[in-house]
Amino acid sequence: MSFYSPMSFLFLLGLIPIIMMYLLKKQHTEIEISSNYLWEKAIRDMEANRPWQRLRKNLLLLLQIIIFIMLVLALAQPFIFSNTIKGGDLIIVLDTSASMQSTDIDESRFLEAKKDIEDIIKNKKPETNITLITMGTQPKIIASRSNDKMDLQRELNNLKVNDTTDNIKDTLSLLNAMIEDMENYQIVFFTDKDISSDLPNLNVRNINGQGDNLALSNISYSLQDNNLTVLTRVKNYSDSEYSGDLVLYIDDEIFDVKEITIKPREEKSVYWSDIPPSINIIKGELDIQDSLKVDNTRYYVVSSNEISKVLLATKGNVFLEKAISLNPGVELYKTNEVIDDVSGYDLYVYDGILPEKMPTDGNIVIINPPDNEILPIKEVNNSGELKLISDELFKYVNLDFTIGETKVFGESDWADSVLLSNDQPIMVKGEKEAQKIVGIGFDIHDTNLPLKIDFPIFIQNVLDYTLNLATQEKTSVLSGEYIDLDVLPKTKEVNVINPLGDKSRVAPPFPLVPYIDTNHTGIYTIEELYNDEVMNSYFVVNVDTQNESDLHFVQGEDGKEIQTSGNRVKSGRGIWDILLWAALIIMLLEWVVYSREY
Amino acid sequence: MGKDLIDSGFIRKLERLKLNSNVILNKGYSGARKSKSKGSSVEFSDYREYAPGDDFRKIDWNAYARFEKLFIKLFMEEREALVNVFLDASKSMDFGNPKKSLIAQQLALSMAYLSLSNMDRVNIFSNSDTGMSDSGYLNGKNTFHRLVNYIEKLKFDKKIDLFSYINNRPFKRGISLIISDLFTDNFEEAIKYLAYNKQSVIVIHTLSREEIHPRDTGDIRFIDSETNEAKDVSVTTSILKSYEDTFNAYTTAIKEICNKYSCLYILVSNETSMEEIIFDSLIKAGILR
C-alpha cells in the first residue's frame, strides 16, 4: 500500500489534543464511600480474570483514536497496486491522442490522467524507477528509468494533449522491447482506448467518461461548371439526437450556415454549392456542444489551378507534344533549337538535344540525350529484357512495349534507376540541387511505347513527378501523420507556420525531410522564399475521426468481451472510501459503547 | 440522655429478652446466669453421695431417711457473664442513611441493656486514636447511664482497625459481641483469638445499602473515607456484577470463619428498623431469646 499524500500524516498531530482532552477532562465523579475494601477486591478480581479490562476503561478513547487515524489515513489517500512493485521499474504510458481532450471527466480526460500520474510520481517509492511514455502517432519516451521526482514532474507538466490518434500497436511493441531486460516492472496505461495485450504486469487505467460526441468526419469538394460544390459529412457518435449549426468558411470568412438535426449513430451528408473556384481553404465547423471539440472543425485545401509553363526543346516529336499538351494545367512552349541561359519555365523537356548550360530554375526531362555531364552515357546498345525498379513513373503503365536502340546511363550519385535493360539503367530519375531530373535513354520514336494506350499516362506520370512543384501535392493529412513538402527547385528557404502561429524553418538543409510536427489540427502554411519572393502554399491537418471521435469505450477489434481478469486490474485502487466507511462504523460502535455504558 | 439513641418503650421491650449463649460459666461473681458450678441457687440440679468435707448443710435428710445413705442435694449455681461488646468506631461506620454507626450504637446499647438487666457485666470496647479503649466492666442497671454516656460520646472517625488490637489483651470466659462493617483483613485473627479466650462470639455485621447493592454507574472516583485513597472506577454493568460476586464471596468467607469458630453471625442493613433487627432478625439468628 502506498499513499498519494503522505503529508496528511501530519494530521496525526491532532491526536495530541484528543489525548490531552482525555487527560484533562474531569474524569470521575468523586464519591466518598466508607471503604474501598470491596471495590478494590472487585476490580482486582475482574482484571485478573480479564486482563483487557484495563483497556476497557479507555475504550472510548481508543475508539476515538482509531476513528481519527482512519480519517487521517483516508486523507493520506492510500492506494493499492494489484501487483506491488518492490523497487522495480514503473512504466507509465500516457495517451496523448485527440479523444483524451474530451471534457466528460472533470476538466478533461487528459488532465485527469495527468493528475493520477502526478500522484504516482509524487508518492513513488524511492527505489522505483519511472519510465514515462506518451502514446501519440508514435510512442515517445519522455523519461527513461528516471528516479528524479522533480525531473519527472517537470517532464509531465510539459506534456500536452494533441490532436493525433494513438498508435497502440507500436506502443505495445516498444513496451515489449523495453521489458525484455527488466525483471521487476509494472506497466500502467492511462488511456481511453482498449488495450488488448498479453503483456505481463500490464495495468490499464481506463480514463473514460460517458460523453456525447459529434464529428465533422469529412469535407471535400468537386468542380462543377466552374464552381465548387463542397461536401461535408457529419457523424453523430452519441446515442441521442442532436441539432445545431453547420458553418462553412471559405478562406476564413463565413460562407453559409445550415441547421442540421442528426439522429443517434447517424452520418449525414451536407452539400454546399455555387462556391467560387479561386479559393484556398474551405473549413467546416459544427456548432454543437459536445464533449470533444477538436473534431468539430475540418479543413480542406482547394488545389490551386496555376498553369505550369513547360518548354519542349525537340527537333520534332509529335507524340511528346501531344501527350504533354493533354494536361490542362500545362502551357507548352516549343523550340527546335537549344537556347542557353533560358529561364522562367517550370519544366524543360530536352528531346535529343541538350544546352551547354542547363537551366537552374525548373525541373528537367532529358530524352535520348547526347553525351553530357549531367547524365553520362556509358554505352549504346540494343535493349534486352526490361526490368522496372521504381514504379512511380510507370504507375498504371504496362511494361509490354519494346525498345530498339537505347543509351545506357552511367552511375551518378543523385539518380535512381527506374527502368533497366539487361540490368543496365536506361531510365533514371532523381533530384539534383533541388531540381528534379528524369533521364530517358531511348528515342521515343525508337519504341512502340507511343503507340500504346499507356503512353499519355506515362507522360502524365512524368509531368506529375516533375511539375507538382509549384503546389503542395498532398494537402491534407491526419493529425500526427508526416507530410512530404514539395517545394520549388529554386526555393532557398522553407518555413512552415503551424495553426498556432509558430514558424519553424524546415529547410535548408536540402533535401527536405518529411514534416512531422502535425500534432495540431488546422491550416499549415508552407512559406517558400526565393529571390526575395515569398510563395505560400497550404496543407491542412484534421482529426482522425474514425479512431478518435467515438468516445464510448471501444472494445477489442473482434468485438469480443474484453477479459477483465489478471493483468487488467485497475491501477491505483484507492481505498480511502473503505477507510471512511470503517471510520463511520467505528463511530457507530462508539455510540453503542457510550450509550450502553459498556 | 440516651433518648437520641434509644427510648424507654424500646428498653422495656428489651427486658423480656436475654442474650442466648451456650457459654459455660464456672468462674466469676454470682449473677443471674446459670453456671456449670453447682452452688447456692434455689434451682435443684442433682444428687450426689456425701463425701467427707462436703457442706453438711446440703445433706438431704429426707433421702437419708429413705435410703439410710447420706446424699447431698446439688443446686445450680448462677453466675454473672462477662459481655464484651466490640463496637467498631472506624470512619467507615459513619456512612449510610441512616448511618451504620447509629444502628451500631443502638444495637450496642440494646445488647448492653439487656445484658445488664440479666445481671451480666458489660464492657464496651471500641477503637480509639491510639488503639483500643473500653468503658470498663459495669454491672447493674444503675450503671446503664454510664454506658449510654460512653456510647453517645463515641466519635466514628477512627482510622485504626479495631480488630488488630483485640488480641492485645486477655479476656475472661464470656460473651463477645462484635458490631462492625468488617472491612478488615484481621477479622479471622481476632475471632480466633476470642475463641481461644473462650468467648462465645456473636457477630453483627452492619452494612449500608450502598455497600450491599451499589447503584452508581459511570466514571467514579471512589474515595476511601479512612485512608483518603482514591480509586478510579468506570462502573459498568460488568463491574457491578463483579462487585456483587466479590460481595457474596466476602460475606460467605465471613460466615465460614464464624462457623469455624462457632460464632453466631447476622448481617444487618442500615435500612432495617431497629425493632425488626432486635425482635426478628436477632431472635431468628438465635442470638436473643
Short mmCIF file of N, CA and C in Angstrom, two decimals, chain B residues 48-121:
data_model
loop_
_atom_site.label_atom_id
_atom_site.label_comp_id
_atom_site.label_asym_id
_atom_site.label_seq_id
_atom_site.Cartn_x
_atom_site.Cartn_y
_atom_site.Cartn_z
N ARG B 48 -25.89 -36.20 94.97
CA ARG B 48 -24.58 -36.82 94.94
C ARG B 48 -24.34 -37.44 96.31
N GLU B 49 -23.62 -38.54 96.35
CA GLU B 49 -23.34 -39.16 97.65
C GLU B 49 -22.42 -38.26 98.47
N TYR B 50 -22.64 -38.22 99.70
CA TYR B 50 -21.84 -37.35 100.57
C TYR B 50 -20.43 -37.85 100.63
N ALA B 51 -19.55 -36.92 100.57
CA ALA B 51 -18.13 -37.25 100.78
C ALA B 51 -17.64 -36.37 101.91
N PRO B 52 -16.72 -36.86 102.66
CA PRO B 52 -16.27 -36.05 103.78
C PRO B 52 -15.72 -34.72 103.31
N GLY B 53 -16.07 -33.72 104.01
CA GLY B 53 -15.63 -32.37 103.61
C GLY B 53 -16.75 -31.58 102.99
N ASP B 54 -17.79 -32.30 102.53
CA ASP B 54 -18.91 -31.56 101.93
C ASP B 54 -19.64 -30.77 103.00
N ASP B 55 -20.27 -29.74 102.51
CA ASP B 55 -21.06 -28.92 103.41
C ASP B 55 -22.25 -29.75 103.87
N PHE B 56 -22.26 -30.09 105.17
CA PHE B 56 -23.33 -30.98 105.60
C PHE B 56 -24.67 -30.28 105.67
N ARG B 57 -24.63 -28.98 105.48
CA ARG B 57 -25.91 -28.27 105.43
C ARG B 57 -26.69 -28.67 104.19
N LYS B 58 -25.97 -29.20 103.24
CA LYS B 58 -26.64 -29.52 101.98
C LYS B 58 -27.12 -30.97 101.94
N ILE B 59 -26.91 -31.73 103.04
CA ILE B 59 -27.35 -33.12 103.08
C ILE B 59 -28.87 -33.16 103.07
N ASP B 60 -29.36 -34.02 102.20
CA ASP B 60 -30.82 -34.18 102.11
C ASP B 60 -31.24 -35.23 103.15
N TRP B 61 -31.77 -34.75 104.16
CA TRP B 61 -32.10 -35.64 105.29
C TRP B 61 -33.27 -36.54 104.92
N ASN B 62 -34.14 -36.09 104.11
CA ASN B 62 -35.26 -36.93 103.69
C ASN B 62 -34.75 -38.16 102.94
N ALA B 63 -33.80 -37.93 102.11
CA ALA B 63 -33.21 -39.04 101.36
C ALA B 63 -32.50 -40.00 102.29
N TYR B 64 -31.83 -39.44 103.30
CA TYR B 64 -31.12 -40.27 104.26
C TYR B 64 -32.10 -41.17 104.97
N ALA B 65 -33.30 -40.58 105.28
CA ALA B 65 -34.32 -41.33 105.97
C ALA B 65 -34.78 -42.51 105.11
N ARG B 66 -34.85 -42.30 103.84
CA ARG B 66 -35.37 -43.34 102.96
C ARG B 66 -34.30 -44.38 102.62
N PHE B 67 -33.10 -43.94 102.34
CA PHE B 67 -32.06 -44.88 101.85
C PHE B 67 -31.00 -45.19 102.87
N GLU B 68 -31.03 -44.46 103.95
CA GLU B 68 -30.01 -44.57 105.01
C GLU B 68 -28.62 -44.32 104.47
N LYS B 69 -28.58 -43.50 103.50
CA LYS B 69 -27.29 -43.05 102.96
C LYS B 69 -27.32 -41.54 102.91
N LEU B 70 -26.14 -41.00 103.03
CA LEU B 70 -26.09 -39.53 103.01
C LEU B 70 -25.99 -39.04 101.55
N PHE B 71 -26.90 -38.25 101.22
CA PHE B 71 -26.88 -37.64 99.87
C PHE B 71 -26.82 -36.14 99.99
N ILE B 72 -26.14 -35.62 99.09
CA ILE B 72 -26.07 -34.16 99.10
C ILE B 72 -26.91 -33.64 97.94
N LYS B 73 -27.68 -32.64 98.20
CA LYS B 73 -28.53 -32.00 97.18
C LYS B 73 -27.69 -30.96 96.43
N LEU B 74 -27.60 -31.12 95.16
CA LEU B 74 -26.82 -30.14 94.39
C LEU B 74 -27.75 -29.11 93.76
N PHE B 75 -27.37 -27.87 93.80
CA PHE B 75 -28.17 -26.78 93.21
C PHE B 75 -27.35 -26.10 92.13
N MET B 76 -28.06 -25.56 91.14
CA MET B 76 -27.40 -24.78 90.09
C MET B 76 -26.78 -23.56 90.71
N GLU B 77 -25.64 -23.28 90.25
CA GLU B 77 -25.05 -22.01 90.70
C GLU B 77 -25.26 -21.00 89.59
N GLU B 78 -25.80 -19.86 89.91
CA GLU B 78 -25.98 -18.82 88.90
C GLU B 78 -24.82 -17.87 88.98
N ARG B 79 -24.23 -17.67 87.86
CA ARG B 79 -23.06 -16.78 87.80
C ARG B 79 -23.36 -15.63 86.85
N GLU B 80 -22.65 -14.57 87.02
CA GLU B 80 -22.77 -13.47 86.05
C GLU B 80 -21.88 -13.80 84.86
N ALA B 81 -22.32 -13.30 83.64
CA ALA B 81 -21.49 -13.49 82.45
C ALA B 81 -20.77 -12.19 82.16
N LEU B 82 -19.59 -12.31 81.50
CA LEU B 82 -18.88 -11.11 81.06
C LEU B 82 -19.25 -10.88 79.60
N VAL B 83 -19.90 -9.79 79.38
CA VAL B 83 -20.30 -9.48 78.00
C VAL B 83 -19.38 -8.38 77.46
N ASN B 84 -18.61 -8.73 76.42
CA ASN B 84 -17.73 -7.74 75.78
C ASN B 84 -18.37 -7.28 74.47
N VAL B 85 -18.68 -6.03 74.44
CA VAL B 85 -19.25 -5.51 73.19
C VAL B 85 -18.14 -4.77 72.44
N PHE B 86 -17.79 -5.29 71.26
CA PHE B 86 -16.78 -4.60 70.45
C PHE B 86 -17.50 -3.73 69.42
N LEU B 87 -17.44 -2.46 69.66
CA LEU B 87 -18.15 -1.53 68.76
C LEU B 87 -17.11 -0.85 67.87
N ASP B 88 -17.20 -1.14 66.57
CA ASP B 88 -16.24 -0.58 65.60
C ASP B 88 -16.55 0.89 65.38
N ALA B 89 -15.63 1.75 65.79
CA ALA B 89 -15.88 3.19 65.66
C ALA B 89 -15.05 3.78 64.52
N SER B 90 -14.72 2.94 63.55
CA SER B 90 -13.92 3.48 62.45
C SER B 90 -14.77 4.39 61.57
N LYS B 91 -14.07 5.18 60.80
CA LYS B 91 -14.74 6.18 59.95
C LYS B 91 -15.73 5.50 58.98
N SER B 92 -15.38 4.31 58.55
CA SER B 92 -16.24 3.65 57.57
C SER B 92 -17.63 3.37 58.13
N MET B 93 -17.74 3.35 59.47
CA MET B 93 -19.05 3.10 60.07
C MET B 93 -19.94 4.33 60.01
N ASP B 94 -19.29 5.47 59.71
CA ASP B 94 -20.03 6.73 59.75
C ASP B 94 -20.71 7.00 58.40
N PHE B 95 -21.17 5.96 57.77
CA PHE B 95 -21.78 6.14 56.45
C PHE B 95 -23.15 5.53 56.35
N GLY B 96 -23.82 5.90 55.35
CA GLY B 96 -25.13 5.31 55.11
C GLY B 96 -26.23 6.25 55.60
N ASN B 97 -27.41 5.94 55.17
CA ASN B 97 -28.56 6.75 55.61
C ASN B 97 -29.70 5.81 55.99
N PRO B 98 -30.04 5.58 57.23
CA PRO B 98 -29.33 6.13 58.41
C PRO B 98 -27.93 5.56 58.51
N LYS B 99 -27.11 6.31 59.26
CA LYS B 99 -25.72 5.88 59.34
C LYS B 99 -25.60 4.53 60.02
N LYS B 100 -24.61 3.75 59.55
CA LYS B 100 -24.36 2.45 60.15
C LYS B 100 -23.99 2.64 61.62
N SER B 101 -23.30 3.77 61.91
CA SER B 101 -22.86 3.99 63.28
C SER B 101 -24.06 4.10 64.22
N LEU B 102 -25.15 4.69 63.73
CA LEU B 102 -26.34 4.84 64.56
C LEU B 102 -26.91 3.47 64.91
N ILE B 103 -27.04 2.64 63.89
CA ILE B 103 -27.53 1.27 64.11
C ILE B 103 -26.64 0.56 65.10
N ALA B 104 -25.30 0.74 64.87
CA ALA B 104 -24.33 0.06 65.73
C ALA B 104 -24.46 0.52 67.17
N GLN B 105 -24.62 1.84 67.35
CA GLN B 105 -24.78 2.40 68.70
C GLN B 105 -26.03 1.84 69.36
N GLN B 106 -27.13 1.87 68.59
CA GLN B 106 -28.40 1.38 69.14
C GLN B 106 -28.31 -0.09 69.51
N LEU B 107 -27.66 -0.85 68.60
CA LEU B 107 -27.50 -2.28 68.88
C LEU B 107 -26.66 -2.49 70.13
N ALA B 108 -25.55 -1.75 70.19
CA ALA B 108 -24.65 -1.90 71.33
C ALA B 108 -25.39 -1.58 72.63
N LEU B 109 -26.16 -0.49 72.60
CA LEU B 109 -26.91 -0.08 73.78
C LEU B 109 -27.93 -1.15 74.17
N SER B 110 -28.65 -1.63 73.15
CA SER B 110 -29.69 -2.62 73.42
C SER B 110 -29.09 -3.86 74.06
N MET B 111 -27.98 -4.29 73.43
CA MET B 111 -27.34 -5.50 73.94
C MET B 111 -26.82 -5.28 75.36
N ALA B 112 -26.20 -4.10 75.52
CA ALA B 112 -25.66 -3.78 76.85
C ALA B 112 -26.79 -3.74 77.88
N TYR B 113 -27.90 -3.16 77.47
CA TYR B 113 -29.01 -3.03 78.42
C TYR B 113 -29.56 -4.39 78.83
N LEU B 114 -29.79 -5.22 77.81
CA LEU B 114 -30.38 -6.50 78.20
C LEU B 114 -29.38 -7.39 78.90
N SER B 115 -28.10 -7.13 78.71
CA SER B 115 -27.09 -7.87 79.47
C SER B 115 -27.11 -7.40 80.92
N LEU B 116 -27.17 -6.08 81.06
CA LEU B 116 -27.19 -5.53 82.40
C LEU B 116 -28.41 -6.02 83.17
N SER B 117 -29.55 -6.04 82.40
CA SER B 117 -30.75 -6.45 83.09
C SER B 117 -30.74 -7.94 83.40
N ASN B 118 -29.80 -8.66 82.78
CA ASN B 118 -29.63 -10.07 83.10
C ASN B 118 -28.51 -10.27 84.11
N MET B 119 -28.17 -9.22 84.81
CA MET B 119 -27.17 -9.27 85.85
C MET B 119 -25.79 -9.67 85.32
N ASP B 120 -25.54 -9.33 84.03
CA ASP B 120 -24.22 -9.61 83.49
C ASP B 120 -23.36 -8.37 83.61
N ARG B 121 -22.07 -8.61 83.48
CA ARG B 121 -21.17 -7.47 83.47
C ARG B 121 -20.84 -7.13 82.02
#
